[in-house]
């Protein structure tokens, strides 16, 4: 079962084009959404929310086509992202009262417990909150109406590690208690190592990877060794290759295949999500060298 499905979606914004023929986000799991600046993460999330109009294709959210701006779908979605749209001069309590009227499943007890957990003062005006407190409040608003789908667009950017962890713990706790799907865009890939179930990677408007996190972390292999070993036919197995003055480093999809190719002559390690993203951000056939970064590009 899928909470969100994309079918032949295209969206042009200036020179940028998002092109997603197929994307399915699994229901009941946390999917991390990663990609470089400008890759199209916010655009994708805004399309799911129907905040942007599609040029082509269709998106189904919780079994319904989002076109037509169905209010009932928005009842089922919690969103944290920019802009929040909260009135700056208004106290948190009054913002909550407005939102609580909209959501038929508003849970006042849950709201109060989160406010207490984050130590937020409901009498305080929104504009007087710190960056972190604003994010905490947005998260509370997103969770307190028992949404079935939670869309998070960099909800923890600019937060200290303690608050980030608290937010992650709350999300994981929430997932244990509710049948909820979380789609979580972030540059803090270590958060996804802790909490994510699936990883979707977008590059220049196209989805390049959609995989189970544990498969990525346990099956993929980073291989390091002398440059001479990373040449010729072997290159077609690489998802990415980097070179520096000490040698070469390649990402391979399967650690068994990596061992068959290189044997004992190289060092193997498990890649992090950040390393996978860095390797995938460059074309398979190209080597990332200091020279390449300065302009040229060298074929493997
Ligand atoms: N209104 C707009 N008009 C023209 N181009 C736009 C508009 N909105 C976004 N873009 C472009 O679309 C591309 C994708 O932007 P988007 O905000 O989706 O990226 P992102 O992956 O969320 O990036 P970041 O990680 O930096 O937040 C960028 O190149 C951006 O400049």
Short mmCIF file of C-alpha atoms and ligand atoms in Angstrom, two decimals:
data_model
loop_
_atom_site.label_atom_id
_atom_site.label_comp_id
_atom_site.label_asym_id
_atom_site.label_seq_id
_atom_site.Cartn_x
_atom_site.Cartn_y
_atom_site.Cartn_z
CA UNK A 1 0.00 0.00 0.00
CA UNK A 2 1.19 3.48 -0.86
CA UNK A 3 0.33 6.78 0.78
CA UNK A 4 1.43 8.86 -2.21
CA UNK A 5 1.90 7.89 -5.86
CA UNK A 6 3.23 10.03 -8.71
CA UNK A 7 2.32 9.19 -12.29
CA UNK A 8 4.17 10.87 -15.16
CA UNK A 9 4.51 14.10 -13.22
CA UNK A 10 6.15 17.11 -14.82
CA UNK A 11 6.51 20.59 -13.41
CA UNK A 12 8.51 23.41 -14.90
CA UNK A 13 9.70 26.37 -12.81
CA UNK A 14 11.87 28.77 -14.79
CA UNK A 15 14.82 26.74 -16.09
CA UNK A 16 14.15 23.89 -13.69
CA UNK A 17 12.07 20.85 -14.59
CA UNK A 18 10.82 18.21 -12.18
CA UNK A 19 10.22 14.98 -14.07
CA UNK A 20 8.92 12.04 -12.03
CA UNK A 21 7.42 9.26 -14.16
CA UNK A 22 6.84 7.04 -11.10
CA UNK A 23 7.24 7.48 -7.38
CA UNK A 24 5.45 5.54 -4.68
CA UNK A 25 5.79 6.36 -0.98
CA UNK A 26 5.01 3.40 1.23
CA UNK A 27 2.24 3.70 3.75
CA UNK A 28 3.12 3.28 7.42
CA UNK A 29 6.83 4.06 7.09
CA UNK A 30 9.19 7.01 7.32
CA UNK A 31 10.73 7.83 3.96
CA UNK A 32 13.68 10.21 3.96
CA UNK A 33 13.85 12.57 1.00
CA UNK A 34 17.35 13.72 0.17
CA UNK A 35 19.04 15.70 -2.58
CA UNK A 36 21.27 18.67 -3.14
CA UNK A 37 20.14 22.31 -2.91
CA UNK A 38 17.79 23.06 -5.77
CA UNK A 39 17.23 19.36 -6.64
CA UNK A 40 13.45 19.69 -6.35
CA UNK A 41 12.54 18.49 -2.84
CA UNK A 42 10.36 21.45 -1.85
CA UNK A 43 8.74 21.47 -5.30
CA UNK A 44 7.86 17.77 -4.91
CA UNK A 45 6.35 18.34 -1.46
CA UNK A 46 4.38 21.39 -2.63
CA UNK A 47 2.96 19.35 -5.50
CA UNK A 48 1.79 16.67 -3.04
CA UNK A 49 0.14 19.41 -0.99
CA UNK A 50 -1.46 20.89 -4.12
CA UNK A 51 0.29 24.19 -3.29
CA UNK A 52 1.72 24.08 -6.83
CA UNK A 53 -0.15 23.13 -10.00
CA UNK A 54 1.08 20.15 -12.04
CA UNK A 55 1.97 20.76 -15.69
CA UNK A 56 1.45 17.09 -16.55
CA UNK A 57 0.58 13.82 -14.83
CA UNK A 58 -1.24 13.07 -11.62
CA UNK A 59 -0.60 12.53 -7.91
CA UNK A 60 -2.68 10.36 -5.63
CA UNK A 61 -2.61 11.06 -1.91
CA UNK A 62 -4.16 8.46 0.40
CA UNK A 63 -6.01 6.99 -2.54
CA UNK A 64 -7.41 10.28 -3.88
CA UNK A 65 -6.33 12.41 -6.79
CA UNK A 66 -5.18 15.70 -5.28
CA UNK A 67 -6.48 17.77 -8.17
CA UNK A 68 -9.58 19.58 -7.15
CA UNK A 69 -8.14 20.65 -3.79
CA UNK A 70 -10.15 18.24 -1.68
CA UNK A 71 -10.44 19.59 1.88
CA UNK A 72 -10.86 16.06 3.20
CA UNK A 73 -7.32 15.15 2.05
CA UNK A 74 -5.88 18.20 3.82
CA UNK A 75 -7.58 17.01 7.02
CA UNK A 76 -5.38 13.92 6.81
CA UNK A 77 -2.09 15.73 6.20
CA UNK A 78 0.31 17.32 8.67
CA UNK A 79 2.91 19.65 7.13
CA UNK A 80 5.99 21.38 8.47
CA UNK A 81 7.78 23.65 6.01
CA UNK A 82 8.15 27.20 4.81
CA UNK A 83 6.19 29.37 4.83
CA UNK A 84 4.22 28.40 7.91
CA UNK A 85 1.69 31.16 7.27
CA UNK A 86 1.22 31.68 11.02
CA UNK A 87 0.37 35.30 11.91
CA UNK A 88 3.41 36.83 13.59
CA UNK A 89 1.62 39.00 16.14
CA UNK A 90 -0.72 36.24 17.33
CA UNK A 91 -0.20 34.20 20.52
CA UNK A 92 0.30 30.46 20.04
CA UNK A 93 -2.97 29.67 21.82
CA UNK A 94 -4.96 31.72 19.28
CA UNK A 95 -3.15 30.12 16.33
CA UNK A 96 -3.95 26.73 17.80
CA UNK A 97 -7.64 27.70 18.27
CA UNK A 98 -7.89 28.64 14.57
CA UNK A 99 -6.33 25.37 13.42
CA UNK A 100 -8.25 23.25 15.89
CA UNK A 101 -11.47 24.52 14.31
CA UNK A 102 -10.34 23.29 10.90
CA UNK A 103 -9.25 19.79 11.93
CA UNK A 104 -12.07 17.47 12.88
CA UNK A 105 -9.62 15.11 14.68
CA UNK A 106 -7.94 17.85 16.72
CA UNK A 107 -6.59 16.34 19.96
CA UNK A 108 -6.36 18.99 22.68
CA UNK A 109 -4.78 16.61 25.19
CA UNK A 110 -2.04 15.64 22.75
CA UNK A 111 -1.46 19.31 21.87
CA UNK A 112 -1.07 20.23 25.55
CA UNK A 113 1.30 17.36 26.21
CA UNK A 114 3.55 18.39 23.31
CA UNK A 115 3.48 22.05 24.42
CA UNK A 116 4.54 20.92 27.87
CA UNK A 117 7.20 18.58 26.49
CA UNK A 118 8.82 21.40 24.50
CA UNK A 119 8.22 23.88 27.30
CA UNK A 120 6.41 26.34 25.01
CA UNK A 121 4.33 29.13 26.48
CA UNK A 122 0.95 29.34 24.76
CA UNK A 123 0.60 33.04 25.69
CA UNK A 124 3.73 33.98 23.74
CA UNK A 125 3.36 35.65 20.34
CA UNK A 126 4.60 33.59 17.39
CA UNK A 127 7.11 36.29 16.36
CA UNK A 128 8.77 36.11 19.78
CA UNK A 129 9.70 32.43 19.43
CA UNK A 130 13.25 31.39 18.56
CA UNK A 131 13.88 29.58 15.24
CA UNK A 132 13.91 26.26 17.06
CA UNK A 133 10.74 27.03 19.02
CA UNK A 134 8.96 27.98 15.78
CA UNK A 135 9.87 24.58 14.35
CA UNK A 136 8.72 22.84 17.53
CA UNK A 137 5.39 24.67 17.39
CA UNK A 138 4.93 23.82 13.71
CA UNK A 139 5.65 20.17 14.53
CA UNK A 140 3.06 20.23 17.33
CA UNK A 141 0.48 21.69 14.94
CA UNK A 142 1.33 19.02 12.37
CA UNK A 143 0.95 16.11 14.80
CA UNK A 144 -1.95 17.13 17.04
CA UNK A 145 -4.74 16.31 14.58
CA UNK A 146 -3.71 12.67 14.00
CA UNK A 147 -2.78 13.05 10.32
CA UNK A 148 -2.31 9.91 8.24
CA UNK A 149 0.41 11.57 6.17
CA UNK A 150 3.09 13.89 7.56
CA UNK A 151 5.12 15.93 5.09
CA UNK A 152 8.23 17.48 6.58
CA UNK A 153 10.34 19.91 4.59
CA UNK A 154 13.59 20.36 6.51
CA UNK A 155 11.82 20.49 9.87
CA UNK A 156 15.04 20.36 11.88
CA UNK A 157 17.31 22.70 9.94
CA UNK A 158 18.87 25.28 12.22
CA UNK A 159 18.08 23.30 15.36
CA UNK A 160 20.59 22.18 17.96
CA UNK A 161 21.26 18.43 18.20
CA UNK A 162 19.31 18.06 21.46
CA UNK A 163 16.10 19.55 20.03
CA UNK A 164 16.63 17.68 16.76
CA UNK A 165 16.79 14.44 18.66
CA UNK A 166 13.71 15.31 20.68
CA UNK A 167 11.80 15.94 17.47
CA UNK A 168 13.01 12.67 15.98
CA UNK A 169 12.05 10.79 19.14
CA UNK A 170 8.58 12.33 19.02
CA UNK A 171 8.19 11.33 15.38
CA UNK A 172 9.34 7.77 16.06
CA UNK A 173 7.05 7.58 19.08
CA UNK A 174 4.18 8.92 16.98
CA UNK A 175 4.84 6.25 14.35
CA UNK A 176 4.64 3.52 16.98
CA UNK A 177 1.22 4.68 18.14
CA UNK A 178 -0.42 5.68 14.88
CA UNK A 179 -0.76 4.27 11.38
CA UNK A 180 1.08 7.20 9.87
CA UNK A 181 3.31 7.80 6.86
CA UNK A 182 6.14 10.33 7.12
CA UNK A 183 7.87 11.88 4.11
CA UNK A 184 10.86 13.71 5.51
CA UNK A 185 13.03 16.06 3.45
CA UNK A 186 16.33 16.86 5.13
CA UNK A 187 20.00 17.60 4.59
CA UNK A 188 20.79 16.02 7.95
CA UNK A 189 21.20 12.50 6.66
CA UNK A 190 22.31 11.13 10.04
CA UNK A 191 18.74 11.78 11.25
CA UNK A 192 17.52 9.38 8.57
CA UNK A 193 20.08 6.78 9.59
CA UNK A 194 18.44 6.89 12.99
CA UNK A 195 14.78 7.11 12.03
CA UNK A 196 14.19 6.45 8.31
CA UNK A 197 12.84 3.23 6.78
CA UNK A 198 13.21 4.16 3.09
CA UNK A 199 15.35 6.68 1.25
CA UNK A 200 14.37 8.58 -1.88
CA UNK A 201 17.14 10.55 -3.57
CA UNK A 202 16.37 13.31 -6.06
CA UNK A 203 18.94 14.86 -8.37
CA UNK A 204 18.24 17.70 -10.78
CA UNK A 205 14.48 17.09 -10.76
CA UNK A 206 14.67 13.31 -11.21
CA UNK A 207 14.35 10.48 -8.71
CA UNK A 208 17.62 8.54 -8.82
CA UNK A 209 17.07 6.17 -5.92
CA UNK A 210 14.16 4.75 -3.93
CA UNK A 211 15.33 2.02 -1.60
CA UNK A 212 15.02 0.53 1.82
CA UNK A 213 17.50 2.24 4.14
CA UNK A 214 18.88 -0.98 5.62
CA UNK A 215 19.56 -2.34 2.13
CA UNK A 216 21.53 0.79 1.29
CA UNK A 217 23.54 0.71 4.47
CA UNK A 218 24.14 -3.04 4.58
CA UNK A 219 24.41 -4.02 0.91
CA UNK A 220 26.21 -1.07 -0.66
CA UNK A 221 29.98 -1.04 -0.33
CA UNK A 222 32.62 1.66 -0.39
CA UNK A 223 35.86 0.39 -1.85
CA UNK A 224 39.17 2.24 -1.40
CA UNK A 225 42.48 1.41 -3.04
CA UNK A 226 45.20 2.29 -5.56
CA UNK A 227 44.01 4.14 -8.67
CA UNK A 228 45.30 1.47 -11.07
CA UNK A 229 42.68 -1.02 -9.81
CA UNK A 230 39.75 1.27 -10.64
CA UNK A 231 40.14 1.26 -14.44
CA UNK A 232 38.66 -0.54 -17.42
CA UNK A 233 35.61 -2.82 -17.54
CA UNK A 234 35.22 -2.83 -13.77
CA UNK A 235 34.00 0.77 -13.95
CA UNK A 236 30.56 -0.24 -15.14
CA UNK A 237 29.87 -1.65 -11.67
CA UNK A 238 30.50 1.71 -10.00
CA UNK A 239 27.65 3.92 -8.87
CA UNK A 240 30.24 6.64 -8.46
CA UNK A 241 33.99 7.09 -8.28
CA UNK A 242 36.21 9.64 -6.57
CA UNK A 243 39.93 10.15 -6.87
CA UNK A 244 42.46 12.02 -4.78
CA UNK A 245 46.21 11.99 -4.48
CA UNK A 246 46.08 8.91 -2.21
CA UNK A 247 44.03 6.68 -4.51
CA UNK A 248 40.49 5.93 -5.66
CA UNK A 249 37.23 5.29 -3.90
CA UNK A 250 34.16 3.73 -5.56
CA UNK A 251 30.62 3.03 -4.44
CA UNK A 252 29.20 -0.34 -5.47
CA UNK A 253 25.67 -1.60 -5.05
CA UNK A 254 26.55 -5.02 -3.77
CA UNK A 255 29.32 -5.88 -1.33
CA UNK A 256 29.62 -9.47 -2.63
CA UNK A 257 30.18 -8.23 -6.18
CA UNK A 258 32.69 -5.72 -4.83
CA UNK A 259 34.67 -8.50 -3.15
CA UNK A 260 34.56 -10.67 -6.29
CA UNK A 261 36.00 -7.76 -8.28
CA UNK A 262 38.66 -6.50 -5.89
CA UNK A 263 39.44 -9.38 -3.49
CA UNK A 264 41.89 -8.56 -0.72
CA UNK A 265 43.61 -5.73 -2.58
CA UNK A 266 41.38 -2.91 -1.32
CA UNK A 267 39.66 -1.70 1.84
CA UNK A 268 35.89 -2.08 2.22
CA UNK A 269 33.53 -0.05 4.36
CA UNK A 270 29.83 0.54 4.81
CA UNK A 271 28.81 3.86 3.28
CA UNK A 272 26.76 6.42 5.16
CA UNK A 273 23.67 7.92 3.49
CA UNK A 274 25.67 11.11 3.04
CA UNK A 275 28.43 9.23 1.20
CA UNK A 276 25.88 7.44 -1.00
CA UNK A 277 24.35 10.80 -1.90
CA UNK A 278 27.73 12.33 -2.73
CA UNK A 279 28.68 9.42 -4.99
CA UNK A 280 25.31 9.31 -6.72
CA UNK A 281 25.31 13.03 -7.35
CA UNK A 282 27.92 12.47 -10.05
CA UNK A 283 27.37 10.57 -13.25
CA UNK A 284 28.38 6.87 -13.11
CA UNK A 285 30.97 7.16 -15.80
CA UNK A 286 32.69 10.22 -14.41
CA UNK A 287 35.42 10.43 -11.87
CA UNK A 288 35.24 13.16 -9.29
CA UNK A 289 38.73 14.56 -9.05
CA UNK A 290 39.99 17.84 -7.73
CA UNK A 291 40.66 18.67 -11.38
CA UNK A 292 37.09 17.74 -12.34
CA UNK A 293 35.76 19.99 -9.63
CA UNK A 294 37.78 22.84 -11.08
CA UNK A 295 36.23 22.38 -14.51
CA UNK A 296 37.51 19.35 -16.41
CA UNK A 297 36.08 15.84 -16.12
CA UNK A 298 37.85 12.57 -16.50
CA UNK A 299 36.28 9.33 -17.74
CA UNK A 300 36.82 6.17 -15.70
N1 LIG B 1 8.89 30.14 -8.33
C1 LIG B 1 9.97 29.70 -8.96
N2 LIG B 1 10.36 30.22 -10.15
C2 LIG B 1 11.43 29.76 -10.81
N3 LIG B 1 12.21 28.76 -10.34
C3 LIG B 1 11.88 28.22 -9.16
C4 LIG B 1 10.75 28.65 -8.41
N4 LIG B 1 10.67 27.89 -7.28
C5 LIG B 1 11.71 27.04 -7.33
N5 LIG B 1 12.42 27.23 -8.44
C6 LIG B 1 13.63 26.48 -8.84
O1 LIG B 1 13.30 25.11 -8.81
C7 LIG B 1 14.44 24.35 -8.41
C8 LIG B 1 14.05 23.39 -7.31
O2 LIG B 1 13.79 24.13 -6.13
P1 LIG B 1 13.37 23.42 -4.77
O3 LIG B 1 13.05 24.50 -3.79
O4 LIG B 1 12.33 22.41 -5.04
O5 LIG B 1 14.73 22.67 -4.38
P2 LIG B 1 15.11 21.93 -3.02
O6 LIG B 1 15.60 20.57 -3.39
O7 LIG B 1 14.00 22.01 -2.03
O8 LIG B 1 16.35 22.80 -2.55
P3 LIG B 1 16.90 23.18 -1.07
O9 LIG B 1 17.52 21.93 -0.53
O10 LIG B 1 17.91 24.22 -1.37
O11 LIG B 1 15.75 23.68 -0.25
C9 LIG B 1 15.52 25.34 -8.04
O12 LIG B 1 16.42 25.43 -9.12
C10 LIG B 1 14.77 26.64 -7.86
O13 LIG B 1 15.57 27.73 -8.20
#
